[in-house]
Amino acid sequence: MPPSATLKSMEAQLRPGAREAIFAQLIEAGRAEQVARRLTDAIILGVLTSGERLPSEQELARRFGVALITVREGLVILRESGLVETRRGRGGGSFVIQADAPDETLLHTRLRGVAHVELSDLAVYFSTIVEGCAERAALRAAPNDADRLSEWLAQADWDRDAGARANAGGFYLELAVLSQSARLVREQVRLQAEFGPLLLLGLVDPSMRARVAACNADVVAAIRAGDGPLARTLVAGQVRDLAEWLHAAKTRIERGGTLHAASAVSA
């Protein structure tokens, strides 16, 4: 069987299970943001494809175990984000219109669907893992490892937010690798895939990019000196700063504003 046919066969087997998971009942009923988040995740993952009609509002309410008004409010969030459109009349309904939406549009919607308390919890967990990676890296890394990491940072792009996000994420992974713990590497990769795109949204702000770049240089210096506690403290402060920016951005969005603060846009 050709590879493409095998892949399609696998997708056909996985798709029903993925769709079942997407439309499973919400753990905490009554929140429109959770409805929007679940459907946004489905669009990001490609479970719901461009042009596809969603189940009816009544059917979504039944599957999610929420009130009809909650589903309608969730669909409003998706429409405002340009991910679905609702057509009236015969053959109408809500349709996916932008399965390949820009990352920022998807993340904007994703951020609306995450509660402040969940953001805090994810940040604490993320920080705990990266702190452990940094401390172990300072204890286990060889001098040439610190030199290599320093050279890499010097060449990294911190002028653009997209480049800064990629390099900040890469730095976290480098710390995990230098920790010489396979489990920490796997957990850092998993967490970064789950939370990294949201956490690093703050790098749209030029001042935040400069602070992260400077902090990472200080982390490398701590690793070179074998100072584990200092390396841990530095990365903990960085994650805290990024998380605080994220909370402020979510608050702006909830109040009808934009993802970016006025100062970030004008910078």
Coordinates of C-alpha atoms in Angstrom, one line a residue:
M1 CA 0.0 0.0 0.0
P2 CA 1.5 3.4 -0.9
P3 CA 2.6 5.6 2.0
S4 CA -0.1 8.2 1.3
A5 CA -2.8 5.6 1.3
T6 CA -1.5 4.2 4.6
L7 CA -1.6 7.7 6.1
K8 CA -5.1 8.3 4.9
S9 CA -6.1 4.9 6.4
M10 CA -4.6 5.9 9.7
E11 CA -6.3 9.3 9.7
A12 CA -9.6 7.6 8.9
Q13 CA -9.2 5.4 12.0
L14 CA -8.1 8.2 14.3
R15 CA -10.6 10.8 13.1
P16 CA -13.7 9.3 14.8
G17 CA -11.9 9.0 18.1
A18 CA -10.7 12.6 17.8
R19 CA -14.1 13.9 17.0
E20 CA -15.6 12.0 19.9
A21 CA -13.0 13.6 22.3
I22 CA -13.7 17.0 20.9
F23 CA -17.4 16.8 21.5
A24 CA -17.2 15.1 24.9
Q25 CA -19.0 16.7 27.8
L26 CA -17.2 19.6 29.4
I27 CA -16.0 19.0 32.9
E28 CA -17.3 22.4 34.1
A29 CA -20.5 23.2 32.4
G30 CA -21.8 26.7 31.8
R31 CA -18.8 28.4 30.3
A32 CA -19.0 29.8 26.8
E33 CA -15.2 30.1 26.7
Q34 CA -14.8 26.3 27.2
V35 CA -17.1 25.7 24.2
A36 CA -15.0 28.1 22.1
R37 CA -11.7 26.6 23.4
R38 CA -12.8 23.0 22.5
L39 CA -13.9 24.0 19.0
T40 CA -10.8 26.1 18.5
D41 CA -8.6 23.2 19.4
A42 CA -10.5 21.0 16.9
I43 CA -9.8 23.6 14.2
I44 CA -6.1 23.9 15.1
L45 CA -5.8 20.1 15.1
G46 CA -7.6 19.8 11.8
V47 CA -10.4 17.6 13.3
L48 CA -12.8 20.2 12.0
T49 CA -12.0 21.3 8.5
S50 CA -12.6 24.4 6.4
G51 CA -16.1 24.5 5.1
E52 CA -17.4 21.9 7.5
R53 CA -20.8 22.5 9.2
L54 CA -20.8 22.1 12.9
P55 CA -23.5 20.2 14.7
S56 CA -26.6 22.2 15.5
E57 CA -26.6 24.5 18.5
Q58 CA -29.1 22.1 20.2
E59 CA -26.8 19.1 19.4
L60 CA -23.7 20.9 20.7
A61 CA -25.5 21.8 23.9
R62 CA -26.5 18.2 24.4
R63 CA -23.0 16.8 23.6
F64 CA -21.2 19.4 25.8
G65 CA -23.7 19.1 28.6
V66 CA -24.3 22.9 28.7
A67 CA -27.2 25.3 28.2
L68 CA -28.2 26.4 24.7
I69 CA -27.3 30.0 25.5
T70 CA -23.8 28.9 26.5
V71 CA -23.2 27.3 23.1
R72 CA -24.5 30.4 21.4
E73 CA -22.1 32.6 23.4
G74 CA -19.3 30.3 22.5
L75 CA -20.1 30.5 18.8
V76 CA -20.1 34.3 19.1
I77 CA -16.5 34.1 20.3
L78 CA -15.6 32.0 17.3
R79 CA -17.3 34.3 14.9
E80 CA -15.6 37.3 16.3
S81 CA -12.3 35.5 15.9
G82 CA -13.0 34.8 12.2
L83 CA -13.0 31.0 12.7
V84 CA -16.7 30.2 11.9
E85 CA -19.6 31.9 10.2
T86 CA -23.3 31.3 10.8
R87 CA -25.7 31.1 7.8
R88 CA -29.4 31.4 8.2
G89 CA -32.2 29.7 6.2
R90 CA -32.3 26.3 4.5
G91 CA -29.0 24.5 4.7
G92 CA -27.8 27.0 7.2
G93 CA -25.8 26.5 10.4
S94 CA -22.3 27.4 11.7
F95 CA -19.4 26.6 9.3
V96 CA -15.7 26.5 9.8
I97 CA -14.3 29.2 7.5
Q98 CA -10.7 29.6 8.4
A99 CA -9.0 26.3 9.4
D100 CA -5.7 27.8 8.5
A101 CA -6.1 31.1 10.4
P102 CA -3.0 33.0 11.4
D103 CA -1.4 31.8 14.6
E104 CA -2.2 35.0 16.4
T105 CA -5.9 34.7 15.6
L106 CA -6.0 31.2 16.9
L107 CA -4.0 32.0 20.0
H108 CA -6.2 35.0 20.7
T109 CA -9.3 32.7 20.7
R110 CA -7.4 30.1 22.7
L111 CA -6.5 32.7 25.3
R112 CA -10.1 33.7 25.7
G113 CA -11.0 30.1 26.4
V114 CA -8.5 29.7 29.3
A115 CA -9.4 30.9 32.7
H116 CA -7.1 33.1 34.7
V117 CA -6.7 30.4 37.4
E118 CA -5.7 27.8 34.7
L119 CA -3.2 30.2 33.3
S120 CA -1.7 30.5 36.7
D121 CA -1.6 26.8 37.3
L122 CA 0.0 26.1 33.9
A123 CA 2.6 28.9 34.6
V124 CA 3.5 27.3 38.0
Y125 CA 3.9 23.9 36.4
F126 CA 5.9 25.2 33.5
S127 CA 8.1 27.2 35.8
T128 CA 8.7 24.2 38.1
I129 CA 9.9 22.1 35.1
V130 CA 12.2 24.7 33.5
E131 CA 13.6 25.7 36.9
G132 CA 14.6 22.1 37.5
C133 CA 16.2 22.0 34.0
A134 CA 18.2 25.2 34.7
E135 CA 19.4 24.1 38.1
R136 CA 20.5 20.6 36.8
A137 CA 22.1 22.2 33.7
A138 CA 24.3 24.3 36.0
L139 CA 25.3 21.3 37.9
R140 CA 25.8 18.9 34.9
A141 CA 26.9 21.1 31.9
A142 CA 30.5 21.1 30.8
P143 CA 32.3 24.4 30.1
N144 CA 32.1 23.9 26.4
D145 CA 28.3 23.5 26.7
A146 CA 28.0 26.9 28.3
D147 CA 30.3 28.3 25.5
R148 CA 28.1 26.7 22.8
L149 CA 24.9 28.0 24.4
S150 CA 26.4 31.5 24.7
E151 CA 27.4 31.6 21.0
W152 CA 23.9 30.4 20.0
L153 CA 22.3 33.1 22.0
A154 CA 24.5 35.8 20.5
Q155 CA 23.4 34.8 17.1
A156 CA 19.7 34.4 18.0
D157 CA 17.1 36.8 16.5
W158 CA 15.4 38.8 19.3
D159 CA 14.4 41.8 17.1
R160 CA 11.2 40.1 15.7
D161 CA 8.5 38.5 17.9
A162 CA 8.3 35.4 15.8
G163 CA 12.1 34.8 15.9
A164 CA 12.1 35.7 19.6
R165 CA 9.4 33.1 20.4
A166 CA 11.3 30.4 18.5
N167 CA 14.5 31.2 20.2
A168 CA 13.0 31.5 23.7
G169 CA 11.4 28.1 23.2
G170 CA 14.6 26.7 21.9
F171 CA 16.5 28.0 24.9
Y172 CA 14.1 26.2 27.3
L173 CA 14.7 23.0 25.4
E174 CA 18.5 23.5 25.5
L175 CA 18.3 23.8 29.3
A176 CA 16.3 20.5 29.4
V177 CA 19.0 18.8 27.2
L178 CA 21.8 20.1 29.4
S179 CA 20.0 18.7 32.5
Q180 CA 20.9 15.3 31.1
S181 CA 17.5 14.0 32.2
A182 CA 15.5 12.2 29.5
R183 CA 12.3 12.6 31.5
L184 CA 12.8 16.3 31.9
V185 CA 13.4 16.7 28.2
R186 CA 10.2 14.8 27.4
E187 CA 8.2 16.8 29.9
Q188 CA 9.6 20.1 28.7
V189 CA 8.7 19.2 25.1
R190 CA 5.2 18.2 26.1
L191 CA 4.6 21.4 28.2
Q192 CA 6.1 23.6 25.6
A193 CA 3.7 22.2 23.0
E194 CA 0.7 22.7 25.3
F195 CA 1.5 26.1 26.9
G196 CA 4.6 27.5 25.2
P197 CA 2.7 29.3 22.4
L198 CA 0.5 31.1 24.9
L199 CA 3.3 31.9 27.4
L200 CA 5.5 33.4 24.8
L201 CA 2.9 35.7 23.4
G202 CA 4.4 38.4 25.6
L203 CA 7.4 38.5 23.2
V204 CA 5.3 40.7 20.9
D205 CA 6.4 43.5 23.3
P206 CA 10.0 44.7 22.3
S207 CA 10.8 45.5 26.0
M208 CA 9.9 41.9 27.0
R209 CA 12.0 40.5 24.2
A210 CA 15.0 42.6 25.4
R211 CA 14.4 41.4 29.0
V212 CA 14.2 37.7 28.0
A213 CA 17.3 37.9 25.9
A214 CA 19.3 39.6 28.7
C215 CA 17.9 37.1 31.3
N216 CA 18.9 34.1 29.1
A217 CA 22.5 35.5 28.9
D218 CA 22.5 35.7 32.7
V219 CA 21.3 32.1 32.9
V220 CA 24.2 31.0 30.7
A221 CA 26.6 32.8 33.0
A222 CA 25.1 31.1 36.0
I223 CA 25.4 27.7 34.2
R224 CA 29.1 28.5 33.4
A225 CA 29.7 29.3 37.1
G226 CA 27.9 26.1 38.2
D227 CA 25.4 28.3 40.2
G228 CA 22.3 26.1 40.2
P229 CA 20.2 28.2 42.6
L230 CA 20.9 31.4 40.6
A231 CA 20.0 29.7 37.3
R232 CA 16.7 28.5 38.9
T233 CA 15.9 32.0 40.2
L234 CA 16.5 33.7 36.9
V235 CA 14.3 31.4 34.8
A236 CA 11.6 31.5 37.5
G237 CA 11.5 35.3 37.3
Q238 CA 11.3 35.1 33.5
V239 CA 8.3 32.8 33.4
R240 CA 6.7 34.9 36.1
D241 CA 7.1 38.1 34.0
L242 CA 5.7 36.3 30.9
A243 CA 2.8 35.0 32.8
E244 CA 1.9 38.4 34.2
W245 CA 1.9 39.8 30.7
L246 CA -0.4 37.0 29.6
H247 CA -2.8 37.7 32.4
A248 CA -2.9 41.4 31.5
A249 CA -3.5 40.5 27.9
K250 CA -6.4 38.2 28.7
T251 CA -7.9 40.9 30.9
R252 CA -7.7 43.4 28.0
I253 CA -9.4 40.9 25.7
E254 CA -12.2 40.3 28.2
R255 CA -12.8 44.0 28.3
G256 CA -13.1 44.2 24.6
G257 CA -9.5 45.3 23.9
T258 CA -6.8 43.7 21.8
L259 CA -4.0 41.2 22.5
H260 CA -1.4 44.0 22.4
A261 CA -1.0 46.8 24.9
A262 CA -0.9 50.2 23.4
S263 CA 2.8 50.5 24.4
A264 CA 3.6 47.3 22.6
V265 CA 1.9 48.3 19.4
S266 CA 3.6 51.7 19.3
A267 CA 7.0 50.3 20.0

